[in-house]
Amino acid sequence: MSEQNKPNRFEQARLEKLEKIQSLGLDPWGQRFDNHQAIADIRDKAPEESGVEGEPVRVAGRMMLRNNKGKLRFFHIQDWSGRVQIMAMKNDLSEEQWELITALDLGDIIGIDGTMRRTNTGEVTVKATQVTILCKSMSQPPEKFHGPKDMEMLLRQRYIDLIYNEGVLPRMLKRTKIIQAVRQTLNDQNFIEAETPVLHATAGGAAARPFVTHHNALDMDLYLRIALELHLKRLMVGGVERVYEIGRVFRNEGIDATHNPEFTMIEIYQAYGNYESMMDLTEAIVVNAIKVSNESMVIPWGEDETIDFTPPWPRKTYADLIQEYAGCAMDDHDAILAVAKKNHIETENKHHDVIVNEIFEALVEDKLEGPVFVIDYPASICPLTKRKTSNPAVAERFELFVKGMELANAYTELNDPYLQEELFRTQLDGQDEEDSMAKMDSDFIRALKVGMPPAGGLGIGIDRLVMLLTDTRSIRDVIYFPLLRPETNE
């Protein structure tokens, strides 16, 4: 064995205990362990008085703390619902059982049969009558975490983060409850969940840079999807009147506190609706998600802030917000150029509305505490959106902002195939050729010619929703395995 592969002193000590467990005729990696109860459930079964023996219970979990006092051993085990103290007394156990207990380490996964007790200090405890080894841990638990190097280690070894960092596992389990609530809201309103392709011949449905891959058998490039939109709309053409998909989406762009190249979105389409229908639906989805994840519509944000999600939420026009925060009218070209110059926003070879939108992103978004619906965007930056009948320069689109972060994006969907084709062909000045919107999905135009009903469409960033509802500042902390650079040995 090379020096590099030799076990360190901690692993060597665990190897010796592993051998001891095997010498007792026990399987250190465990077997099936039926009928155990969640720790959170058994805690309510403890007697109110100390010294009184309660009902029998069976639990399983990872050993997190221990305190050896001669013939009396105390340790805590943890499952995904909580922790409980275990008390083991040498006089109550067989010699083999006691030998097993002395071979246990922090991090081991064990099963406990016993009875509920409450100690003299009032702590809920299980008095063990039988201990079962379910998995020997060969890794020393980490010391306390501190510094960016440890934070990167936790992201790479998320299993360590989930086990030893308080609040991480509950946050991720809350994510699941939030997604379940989103599905339930839609299912209750007769929406159908669909699955659409991840590999696309043409990347469309959003303005974003795609990841490119290659299919060997067909000798063709394909794109990881950047949106769910165009296939779901094809389903509406086919008669699926209320449809949604929760799926992974991939955008070959930067990484920051609210962006990860691989993220989870939900897109929803409702025939015979519009963007106002989608505002009502958005409120229902978020409110129901809050009900399963928080005790109130007013939820904490940081140490001294809150977010009040009590509906109805205000609706403000894009033009009014530009006037309020940029100090000029959206269609005043000279004034817009002056504001852009003052704020160091590049204007050369850019369409007027692109400049306006960059001003909106720079001067307005961070001011939107929300929740607030920003409605009625410039039509030229919304190529998949129906125009307002009263003003074709304005698109029936909204974005929902909370704490300066875009949470949802919705349209009254464009279903005119000829206008849609024209917009695909005449994308905005300055569009990056590598971006998806520089290409046209001809089959989507063909589908629109068959006839798509007037509809409202909505997209919500699931990761950002979870961030807001769990008081989390970084998207990395609500994704089990965020994208990281390859690990180095430095």
Short mmCIF file of C-alpha atoms in Angstrom, two decimals:
data_model
loop_
_atom_site.label_atom_id
_atom_site.label_comp_id
_atom_site.label_asym_id
_atom_site.label_seq_id
_atom_site.Cartn_x
_atom_site.Cartn_y
_atom_site.Cartn_z
CA MET A 1 0.00 0.00 0.00
CA SER A 2 1.43 3.43 -0.96
CA GLU A 3 1.96 6.11 1.67
CA GLN A 4 -0.83 8.14 0.05
CA ASN A 5 -3.38 5.33 0.47
CA LYS A 6 -2.48 4.40 4.04
CA PRO A 7 -5.28 5.16 6.54
CA ASN A 8 -4.70 8.04 8.93
CA ARG A 9 -4.86 7.45 12.68
CA PHE A 10 -8.57 8.23 12.83
CA GLU A 11 -9.43 5.81 10.04
CA GLN A 12 -7.10 3.20 11.55
CA ALA A 13 -9.01 3.41 14.85
CA ARG A 14 -12.28 2.94 12.98
CA LEU A 15 -10.85 -0.02 11.06
CA GLU A 16 -10.05 -1.68 14.37
CA LYS A 17 -13.60 -1.12 15.59
CA LEU A 18 -14.92 -2.43 12.28
CA GLU A 19 -12.98 -5.64 12.88
CA LYS A 20 -14.35 -5.82 16.42
CA ILE A 21 -17.92 -5.60 15.14
CA GLN A 22 -17.20 -8.34 12.61
CA SER A 23 -15.67 -10.49 15.35
CA LEU A 24 -19.02 -10.31 17.17
CA GLY A 25 -20.62 -11.96 14.13
CA LEU A 26 -22.40 -8.75 13.12
CA ASP A 27 -22.62 -7.15 9.68
CA PRO A 28 -21.03 -3.68 10.03
CA TRP A 29 -22.90 -2.46 6.94
CA GLY A 30 -26.32 -3.46 8.29
CA GLN A 31 -29.44 -5.11 7.00
CA ARG A 32 -33.10 -4.24 6.57
CA PHE A 33 -34.57 -2.49 9.63
CA ASP A 34 -38.36 -2.44 9.42
CA ASN A 35 -41.03 -0.56 11.37
CA HIS A 36 -38.83 2.17 12.79
CA GLN A 37 -40.53 5.46 13.59
CA ALA A 38 -39.57 9.04 12.81
CA ILE A 39 -37.74 10.64 15.72
CA ALA A 40 -40.03 13.68 15.57
CA ASP A 41 -43.01 11.37 16.10
CA ILE A 42 -41.65 9.43 19.07
CA ARG A 43 -40.62 12.54 21.01
CA ASP A 44 -44.29 13.24 21.77
CA LYS A 45 -44.58 9.81 23.41
CA ALA A 46 -42.24 10.58 26.32
CA PRO A 47 -43.85 10.49 29.80
CA GLU A 48 -44.27 13.86 31.47
CA GLU A 49 -42.54 12.71 34.69
CA SER A 50 -38.91 11.64 35.00
CA GLY A 51 -38.12 8.05 35.92
CA VAL A 52 -41.39 6.73 34.46
CA GLU A 53 -41.07 4.09 31.74
CA GLY A 54 -43.07 4.93 28.63
CA GLU A 55 -44.15 2.92 25.61
CA PRO A 56 -41.77 0.90 23.42
CA VAL A 57 -40.34 2.57 20.30
CA ARG A 58 -37.98 1.74 17.44
CA VAL A 59 -35.82 4.42 15.79
CA ALA A 60 -32.85 4.62 13.42
CA GLY A 61 -30.36 7.37 12.76
CA ARG A 62 -26.79 8.64 12.78
CA MET A 63 -24.85 9.04 16.03
CA MET A 64 -24.11 12.75 16.52
CA LEU A 65 -23.08 13.19 20.17
CA ARG A 66 -21.97 10.86 22.96
CA ASN A 67 -21.11 10.95 26.64
CA ASN A 68 -19.52 7.90 28.25
CA LYS A 69 -19.98 7.49 32.01
CA GLY A 70 -18.66 4.05 32.89
CA LYS A 71 -21.55 1.62 32.79
CA LEU A 72 -23.89 4.33 31.50
CA ARG A 73 -23.68 5.68 27.95
CA PHE A 74 -25.60 8.62 26.50
CA PHE A 75 -25.60 9.51 22.83
CA HIS A 76 -27.79 11.40 20.37
CA ILE A 77 -28.99 9.99 17.09
CA GLN A 78 -30.39 12.02 14.21
CA ASP A 79 -32.73 11.15 11.35
CA TRP A 80 -34.28 13.47 8.79
CA SER A 81 -37.01 14.53 11.21
CA GLY A 82 -34.90 15.42 14.25
CA ARG A 83 -32.71 14.23 17.14
CA VAL A 84 -33.24 12.26 20.33
CA GLN A 85 -31.05 11.17 23.21
CA ILE A 86 -30.36 7.45 23.72
CA MET A 87 -29.45 6.00 27.11
CA ALA A 88 -27.70 2.61 27.30
CA MET A 89 -27.07 0.89 30.65
CA LYS A 90 -24.61 -1.99 30.83
CA ASN A 91 -26.71 -3.93 33.35
CA ASP A 92 -29.71 -3.93 30.98
CA LEU A 93 -27.84 -5.26 27.94
CA SER A 94 -26.10 -8.48 26.96
CA GLU A 95 -22.31 -8.67 26.92
CA GLU A 96 -22.35 -8.72 23.11
CA GLN A 97 -24.57 -5.63 23.02
CA TRP A 98 -22.22 -3.77 25.34
CA GLU A 99 -19.23 -4.76 23.21
CA LEU A 100 -21.04 -3.39 20.18
CA ILE A 101 -21.74 -0.10 21.94
CA THR A 102 -18.06 0.31 22.83
CA ALA A 103 -17.22 -0.16 19.12
CA LEU A 104 -19.50 2.63 17.95
CA ASP A 105 -18.20 5.99 16.71
CA LEU A 106 -19.72 9.36 15.91
CA GLY A 107 -21.21 9.16 12.43
CA ASP A 108 -22.24 5.49 12.70
CA ILE A 109 -25.81 4.67 11.68
CA ILE A 110 -27.61 2.53 14.24
CA GLY A 111 -31.05 1.20 15.09
CA ILE A 112 -32.45 1.39 18.59
CA ASP A 113 -35.25 -0.58 20.23
CA GLY A 114 -36.21 0.77 23.62
CA THR A 115 -38.71 2.58 25.80
CA MET A 116 -39.46 6.26 26.15
CA ARG A 117 -38.13 8.08 29.22
CA ARG A 118 -37.58 11.60 30.48
CA THR A 119 -34.39 12.29 32.44
CA ASN A 120 -34.19 14.23 35.70
CA THR A 121 -33.29 17.31 33.67
CA GLY A 122 -36.42 16.81 31.52
CA GLU A 123 -34.68 15.61 28.35
CA VAL A 124 -36.65 13.22 26.15
CA THR A 125 -34.72 9.95 26.01
CA VAL A 126 -34.99 6.42 24.63
CA LYS A 127 -33.70 3.80 27.06
CA ALA A 128 -32.11 1.19 24.79
CA THR A 129 -33.00 -2.47 25.08
CA GLN A 130 -31.42 -3.47 21.76
CA VAL A 131 -28.81 -1.77 19.55
CA THR A 132 -28.40 -2.73 15.88
CA ILE A 133 -25.45 -1.63 13.74
CA LEU A 134 -26.79 -0.39 10.38
CA CYS A 135 -23.66 1.18 8.87
CA LYS A 136 -20.18 1.76 10.24
CA SER A 137 -18.86 5.21 9.29
CA MET A 138 -15.19 5.13 8.32
CA SER A 139 -14.82 8.91 8.12
CA GLN A 140 -14.03 11.21 11.02
CA PRO A 141 -16.75 13.88 11.49
CA PRO A 142 -15.50 17.35 10.54
CA GLU A 143 -14.53 20.01 13.02
CA LYS A 144 -16.49 23.25 13.10
CA PHE A 145 -16.68 24.94 9.70
CA HIS A 146 -15.14 28.34 9.06
CA GLY A 147 -13.85 30.26 6.06
CA PRO A 148 -14.43 30.03 2.27
CA LYS A 149 -12.32 26.87 1.90
CA ASP A 150 -14.65 24.99 4.22
CA MET A 151 -17.70 26.40 2.40
CA GLU A 152 -16.39 25.05 -0.91
CA MET A 153 -15.78 21.68 0.73
CA LEU A 154 -19.39 21.63 1.97
CA LEU A 155 -20.71 22.33 -1.53
CA ARG A 156 -18.54 19.55 -3.00
CA GLN A 157 -19.40 17.14 -0.21
CA ARG A 158 -23.04 18.11 0.21
CA TYR A 159 -23.64 14.97 2.25
CA ILE A 160 -21.39 16.43 4.98
CA ASP A 161 -23.28 19.72 4.81
CA LEU A 162 -26.62 17.91 5.14
CA ILE A 163 -25.47 15.86 8.13
CA TYR A 164 -23.52 18.33 10.21
CA ASN A 165 -24.70 21.87 9.36
CA GLU A 166 -27.83 22.72 11.28
CA GLY A 167 -30.72 23.82 9.10
CA VAL A 168 -29.40 22.54 5.76
CA LEU A 169 -31.40 19.30 5.59
CA PRO A 170 -34.64 20.94 6.84
CA ARG A 171 -34.21 23.64 4.17
CA MET A 172 -33.83 21.08 1.40
CA LEU A 173 -36.80 19.06 2.70
CA LYS A 174 -38.81 22.29 2.72
CA ARG A 175 -37.88 22.68 -0.96
CA THR A 176 -39.66 19.40 -1.67
CA LYS A 177 -42.77 20.55 0.21
CA ILE A 178 -42.81 23.80 -1.78
CA ILE A 179 -42.63 21.93 -5.10
CA GLN A 180 -45.37 19.54 -3.96
CA ALA A 181 -47.56 22.54 -3.08
CA VAL A 182 -46.98 24.08 -6.53
CA ARG A 183 -48.06 20.83 -8.17
CA GLN A 184 -51.10 20.55 -5.91
CA THR A 185 -52.27 24.09 -6.75
CA LEU A 186 -52.08 23.35 -10.46
CA ASN A 187 -53.60 19.89 -10.20
CA ASP A 188 -56.53 21.37 -8.25
CA GLN A 189 -57.14 23.75 -11.17
CA ASN A 190 -57.14 20.91 -13.73
CA PHE A 191 -53.69 21.50 -15.17
CA ILE A 192 -51.93 18.48 -16.68
CA GLU A 193 -48.22 17.84 -16.05
CA ALA A 194 -46.20 17.00 -19.16
CA GLU A 195 -42.63 15.96 -19.95
CA THR A 196 -40.95 17.51 -22.97
CA PRO A 197 -37.51 16.93 -24.55
CA VAL A 198 -34.31 18.11 -22.87
CA LEU A 199 -32.35 17.84 -26.14
CA HIS A 200 -33.48 20.35 -28.75
CA ALA A 201 -32.53 20.69 -32.39
CA THR A 202 -33.15 24.45 -32.05
CA ALA A 203 -32.69 26.25 -28.73
CA GLY A 204 -35.66 28.57 -28.29
CA GLY A 205 -38.20 29.99 -25.90
CA ALA A 206 -35.83 32.46 -24.24
CA ALA A 207 -32.93 34.76 -24.97
CA ALA A 208 -29.99 32.79 -23.59
CA ARG A 209 -26.79 31.08 -24.64
CA PRO A 210 -27.28 27.30 -24.85
CA PHE A 211 -25.01 24.36 -24.07
CA VAL A 212 -24.15 22.46 -27.24
CA THR A 213 -23.76 18.68 -27.45
CA HIS A 214 -23.45 16.22 -30.31
CA HIS A 215 -25.47 13.14 -31.21
CA ASN A 216 -23.06 10.63 -32.72
CA ALA A 217 -25.49 8.29 -34.48
CA LEU A 218 -27.28 11.14 -36.28
CA ASP A 219 -24.08 13.22 -36.59
CA MET A 220 -25.88 16.40 -35.51
CA ASP A 221 -25.46 19.08 -32.90
CA LEU A 222 -28.16 19.39 -30.26
CA TYR A 223 -28.80 21.91 -27.49
CA LEU A 224 -29.69 21.39 -23.85
CA ARG A 225 -32.99 23.21 -23.45
CA ILE A 226 -32.93 26.81 -22.27
CA ALA A 227 -36.71 26.93 -21.73
CA LEU A 228 -39.76 24.67 -21.70
CA GLU A 229 -42.01 27.00 -23.65
CA LEU A 230 -42.16 25.99 -27.28
CA HIS A 231 -42.91 22.30 -26.76
CA LEU A 232 -45.61 23.06 -24.19
CA LYS A 233 -47.23 25.43 -26.68
CA ARG A 234 -47.18 22.66 -29.27
CA LEU A 235 -49.18 20.62 -26.76
CA MET A 236 -51.74 23.44 -26.54
CA VAL A 237 -52.02 23.36 -30.32
CA GLY A 238 -52.72 19.65 -29.95
CA GLY A 239 -55.58 20.28 -27.51
CA VAL A 240 -53.94 20.10 -24.07
CA GLU A 241 -55.64 23.23 -22.76
CA ARG A 242 -53.99 23.51 -19.33
CA VAL A 243 -50.45 22.19 -19.17
CA TYR A 244 -47.30 22.63 -17.10
CA GLU A 245 -43.85 21.16 -16.67
CA ILE A 246 -41.38 21.33 -13.80
CA GLY A 247 -37.99 20.66 -15.33
CA ARG A 248 -34.29 21.31 -15.44
CA VAL A 249 -33.19 24.10 -17.77
CA PHE A 250 -29.62 24.86 -18.89
CA ARG A 251 -28.10 28.24 -19.79
CA ASN A 252 -24.44 28.66 -20.65
CA GLU A 253 -24.02 31.84 -18.69
CA GLY A 254 -22.50 33.24 -15.50
CA ILE A 255 -22.78 32.04 -11.92
CA ASP A 256 -23.77 34.34 -9.06
CA ALA A 257 -26.06 34.46 -6.03
CA THR A 258 -29.22 34.05 -8.15
CA HIS A 259 -27.89 32.19 -11.23
CA ASN A 260 -26.71 28.62 -11.71
CA PRO A 261 -26.16 27.21 -15.24
CA GLU A 262 -28.49 24.30 -14.41
CA PHE A 263 -31.69 25.27 -12.61
CA THR A 264 -35.32 24.26 -12.12
CA MET A 265 -38.23 26.06 -13.75
CA ILE A 266 -41.93 25.59 -13.99
CA GLU A 267 -43.71 26.78 -17.11
CA ILE A 268 -47.51 26.86 -17.26
CA TYR A 269 -49.90 27.52 -20.15
CA GLN A 270 -53.64 28.12 -19.90
CA ALA A 271 -55.78 28.23 -23.02
CA TYR A 272 -58.30 31.08 -23.18
CA GLY A 273 -56.46 33.05 -20.49
CA ASN A 274 -54.13 36.06 -20.61
CA TYR A 275 -51.41 37.67 -18.51
CA GLU A 276 -53.98 38.83 -15.96
CA SER A 277 -55.10 35.19 -15.51
CA MET A 278 -51.44 34.36 -14.89
CA MET A 279 -51.15 37.03 -12.19
CA ASP A 280 -54.02 35.42 -10.29
CA LEU A 281 -52.46 31.99 -10.76
CA THR A 282 -49.03 33.21 -9.63
CA GLU A 283 -50.48 34.58 -6.40
CA ALA A 284 -52.27 31.28 -5.73
CA ILE A 285 -49.12 29.22 -6.38
CA VAL A 286 -46.88 31.30 -4.12
CA VAL A 287 -49.45 31.72 -1.33
CA ASN A 288 -50.08 27.96 -1.18
CA ALA A 289 -46.33 27.29 -1.16
CA ILE A 290 -45.96 29.67 1.79
CA LYS A 291 -48.73 27.86 3.67
CA VAL A 292 -46.75 24.59 3.68
CA SER A 293 -43.39 26.21 4.45
CA ASN A 294 -44.10 29.10 6.83
CA GLU A 295 -46.50 29.99 9.60
CA SER A 296 -47.50 33.39 8.21
CA MET A 297 -47.75 35.36 4.98
CA VAL A 298 -45.17 37.72 6.50
CA ILE A 299 -41.92 35.76 6.33
CA PRO A 300 -38.43 36.61 7.61
CA TRP A 301 -35.70 37.91 5.31
CA GLY A 302 -32.33 38.25 6.99
CA GLU A 303 -31.89 39.43 10.54
CA ASP A 304 -34.19 42.44 10.53
CA GLU A 305 -36.32 42.36 7.36
CA THR A 306 -39.54 40.65 6.36
CA ILE A 307 -41.48 40.07 3.15
CA ASP A 308 -45.26 40.47 3.25
CA PHE A 309 -46.82 38.12 0.69
CA THR A 310 -50.40 38.90 1.71
CA PRO A 311 -52.41 39.15 -1.54
CA PRO A 312 -53.42 41.00 -3.63
CA TRP A 313 -49.99 42.24 -4.73
CA PRO A 314 -49.52 45.67 -6.34
CA ARG A 315 -49.23 46.06 -10.11
CA LYS A 316 -47.00 48.78 -11.58
CA THR A 317 -46.34 49.54 -15.22
CA TYR A 318 -42.85 49.32 -16.67
CA ALA A 319 -43.18 52.86 -18.05
CA ASP A 320 -44.17 54.33 -14.68
CA LEU A 321 -41.20 52.67 -12.98
CA ILE A 322 -38.77 54.03 -15.61
CA GLN A 323 -40.25 57.49 -15.03
CA GLU A 324 -39.98 57.09 -11.25
CA TYR A 325 -36.42 55.80 -11.02
CA ALA A 326 -34.75 57.04 -14.23
CA GLY A 327 -36.53 60.40 -14.22
CA CYS A 328 -37.63 60.35 -17.84
CA ALA A 329 -40.26 58.95 -20.18
CA MET A 330 -39.56 55.55 -21.67
CA ASP A 331 -40.04 56.82 -25.25
CA ASP A 332 -37.90 59.98 -24.86
CA HIS A 333 -34.86 58.80 -26.83
CA ASP A 334 -32.55 61.71 -26.02
CA ALA A 335 -33.33 61.54 -22.32
CA ILE A 336 -32.83 57.77 -22.29
CA LEU A 337 -29.40 58.17 -23.94
CA ALA A 338 -28.46 60.76 -21.33
CA VAL A 339 -29.48 58.46 -18.46
CA ALA A 340 -27.55 55.59 -20.04
CA LYS A 341 -24.42 57.72 -20.41
CA LYS A 342 -24.67 58.93 -16.82
CA ASN A 343 -24.87 55.32 -15.61
CA HIS A 344 -22.11 53.99 -17.91
CA ILE A 345 -24.48 51.88 -20.02
CA GLU A 346 -23.19 51.17 -23.54
CA THR A 347 -25.57 52.43 -26.25
CA GLU A 348 -23.72 52.01 -29.55
CA ASN A 349 -25.52 49.77 -32.10
CA LYS A 350 -28.28 49.00 -29.62
CA HIS A 351 -32.02 49.26 -30.19
CA HIS A 352 -33.69 51.97 -28.10
CA ASP A 353 -35.73 49.45 -26.12
CA VAL A 354 -32.66 47.37 -25.33
CA ILE A 355 -31.08 50.47 -23.79
CA VAL A 356 -34.28 51.18 -21.86
CA ASN A 357 -34.29 47.64 -20.51
CA GLU A 358 -30.65 47.90 -19.42
CA ILE A 359 -31.57 51.09 -17.57
CA PHE A 360 -34.47 49.22 -15.97
CA GLU A 361 -32.13 46.46 -14.83
CA ALA A 362 -29.57 48.94 -13.49
CA LEU A 363 -31.80 51.52 -11.81
CA VAL A 364 -35.16 49.88 -11.08
CA GLU A 365 -34.89 46.19 -10.26
CA ASP A 366 -32.96 46.54 -7.00
CA LYS A 367 -35.59 49.01 -5.74
CA LEU A 368 -38.46 46.53 -6.16
CA GLU A 369 -38.95 45.16 -2.65
CA GLY A 370 -42.16 43.46 -3.66
CA PRO A 371 -43.90 41.29 -4.20
CA VAL A 372 -44.86 43.53 -7.11
CA PHE A 373 -46.04 42.74 -10.62
CA VAL A 374 -44.24 44.87 -13.22
CA ILE A 375 -46.60 44.94 -16.22
CA ASP A 376 -46.70 46.14 -19.84
CA TYR A 377 -43.16 45.84 -21.21
CA PRO A 378 -41.88 47.31 -24.52
CA ALA A 379 -43.18 44.99 -27.21
CA SER A 380 -39.91 44.84 -29.12
CA ILE A 381 -38.12 42.99 -26.31
CA CYS A 382 -40.94 40.43 -26.00
CA PRO A 383 -40.97 38.43 -29.27
CA LEU A 384 -43.30 35.70 -27.96
CA THR A 385 -45.88 38.07 -26.46
CA LYS A 386 -49.20 39.46 -27.71
CA ARG A 387 -49.36 43.24 -28.06
CA LYS A 388 -51.95 45.40 -26.31
CA THR A 389 -54.81 46.16 -28.68
CA SER A 390 -54.85 49.77 -27.52
CA ASN A 391 -51.07 50.22 -27.93
CA PRO A 392 -49.12 47.79 -30.16
CA ALA A 393 -45.82 49.18 -28.82
CA VAL A 394 -46.60 47.56 -25.44
CA ALA A 395 -46.61 43.83 -24.76
CA GLU A 396 -48.99 42.11 -22.36
CA ARG A 397 -46.20 40.82 -20.16
CA PHE A 398 -45.43 40.91 -16.45
CA GLU A 399 -42.51 40.01 -14.26
CA LEU A 400 -42.92 39.41 -10.53
CA PHE A 401 -40.15 40.96 -8.41
CA VAL A 402 -39.40 40.26 -4.77
CA LYS A 403 -36.40 41.84 -3.00
CA GLY A 404 -35.01 42.99 -6.35
CA MET A 405 -35.08 39.46 -7.75
CA GLU A 406 -37.19 38.35 -10.72
CA LEU A 407 -39.32 35.43 -9.54
CA ALA A 408 -41.83 34.97 -12.37
CA ASN A 409 -42.26 35.98 -16.00
CA ALA A 410 -45.58 35.77 -17.86
CA TYR A 411 -47.23 36.73 -21.13
CA THR A 412 -50.43 36.85 -23.03
CA GLU A 413 -49.06 34.44 -25.60
CA LEU A 414 -48.59 35.46 -29.21
CA ASN A 415 -50.52 33.04 -31.44
CA ASP A 416 -50.34 34.92 -34.78
CA PRO A 417 -47.99 32.72 -36.86
CA TYR A 418 -47.17 35.47 -39.37
CA LEU A 419 -46.27 38.07 -36.76
CA GLN A 420 -44.35 35.45 -34.83
CA GLU A 421 -42.31 34.53 -37.91
CA GLU A 422 -41.63 38.20 -38.63
CA LEU A 423 -40.41 38.74 -35.07
CA PHE A 424 -38.18 35.69 -35.27
CA ARG A 425 -36.65 37.07 -38.49
CA THR A 426 -36.16 40.62 -37.23
CA GLN A 427 -34.67 40.19 -33.80
CA LEU A 428 -33.51 43.28 -31.93
CA ASP A 429 -30.44 45.18 -33.06
CA GLY A 430 -27.32 44.01 -31.23
CA GLN A 431 -28.55 40.46 -30.56
CA ASP A 432 -25.55 38.19 -29.97
CA GLU A 433 -25.36 35.61 -32.75
CA GLU A 434 -24.50 32.92 -30.21
CA ASP A 435 -27.70 33.58 -28.29
CA SER A 436 -30.70 31.38 -28.86
CA MET A 437 -33.10 34.05 -30.07
CA ALA A 438 -30.93 34.61 -33.16
CA LYS A 439 -32.33 31.33 -34.55
CA MET A 440 -35.84 30.46 -35.66
CA ASP A 441 -37.80 27.34 -34.78
CA SER A 442 -39.58 26.69 -38.10
CA ASP A 443 -41.63 23.80 -36.75
CA PHE A 444 -43.04 26.05 -34.02
CA ILE A 445 -44.29 28.44 -36.74
CA ARG A 446 -45.82 25.45 -38.52
CA ALA A 447 -47.58 24.47 -35.29
CA LEU A 448 -48.97 27.99 -34.83
CA LYS A 449 -50.44 27.83 -38.34
CA VAL A 450 -52.50 24.84 -37.23
CA GLY A 451 -53.97 27.16 -34.60
CA MET A 452 -53.10 27.77 -30.94
CA PRO A 453 -55.88 29.12 -28.74
CA PRO A 454 -55.37 32.51 -27.08
CA ALA A 455 -53.57 31.78 -23.84
CA GLY A 456 -51.66 32.99 -20.85
CA GLY A 457 -48.22 31.60 -20.11
CA LEU A 458 -46.15 31.73 -16.93
CA GLY A 459 -42.64 30.76 -15.88
CA ILE A 460 -41.42 30.65 -12.26
CA GLY A 461 -37.88 29.99 -11.09
CA ILE A 462 -38.30 27.22 -8.53
CA ASP A 463 -34.85 27.73 -6.99
CA ARG A 464 -35.50 31.43 -6.47
CA LEU A 465 -38.92 30.70 -4.97
CA VAL A 466 -37.28 28.34 -2.50
CA MET A 467 -34.63 30.97 -1.71
CA LEU A 468 -37.31 33.51 -0.81
CA LEU A 469 -39.42 31.13 1.24
CA THR A 470 -36.46 29.74 3.20
CA ASP A 471 -34.64 33.05 3.86
CA THR A 472 -31.64 32.00 1.75
CA ARG A 473 -29.36 34.45 -0.07
CA SER A 474 -27.54 32.12 -2.47
CA ILE A 475 -29.03 29.82 -5.09
CA ARG A 476 -26.23 27.34 -4.33
CA ASP A 477 -27.77 26.76 -0.91
CA VAL A 478 -31.13 25.56 -2.27
CA ILE A 479 -29.71 23.23 -4.95
CA TYR A 480 -28.43 19.88 -3.74
CA PHE A 481 -25.45 19.86 -6.10
CA PRO A 482 -24.62 23.28 -7.64
CA LEU A 483 -22.10 23.49 -10.46
CA LEU A 484 -18.48 23.89 -9.29
CA ARG A 485 -15.09 23.95 -10.96
CA PRO A 486 -13.28 20.58 -11.02
CA GLU A 487 -11.61 19.77 -7.73
CA THR A 488 -7.83 20.25 -7.64
CA ASN A 489 -5.23 18.68 -5.39
CA GLU A 490 -3.66 22.02 -4.54
#
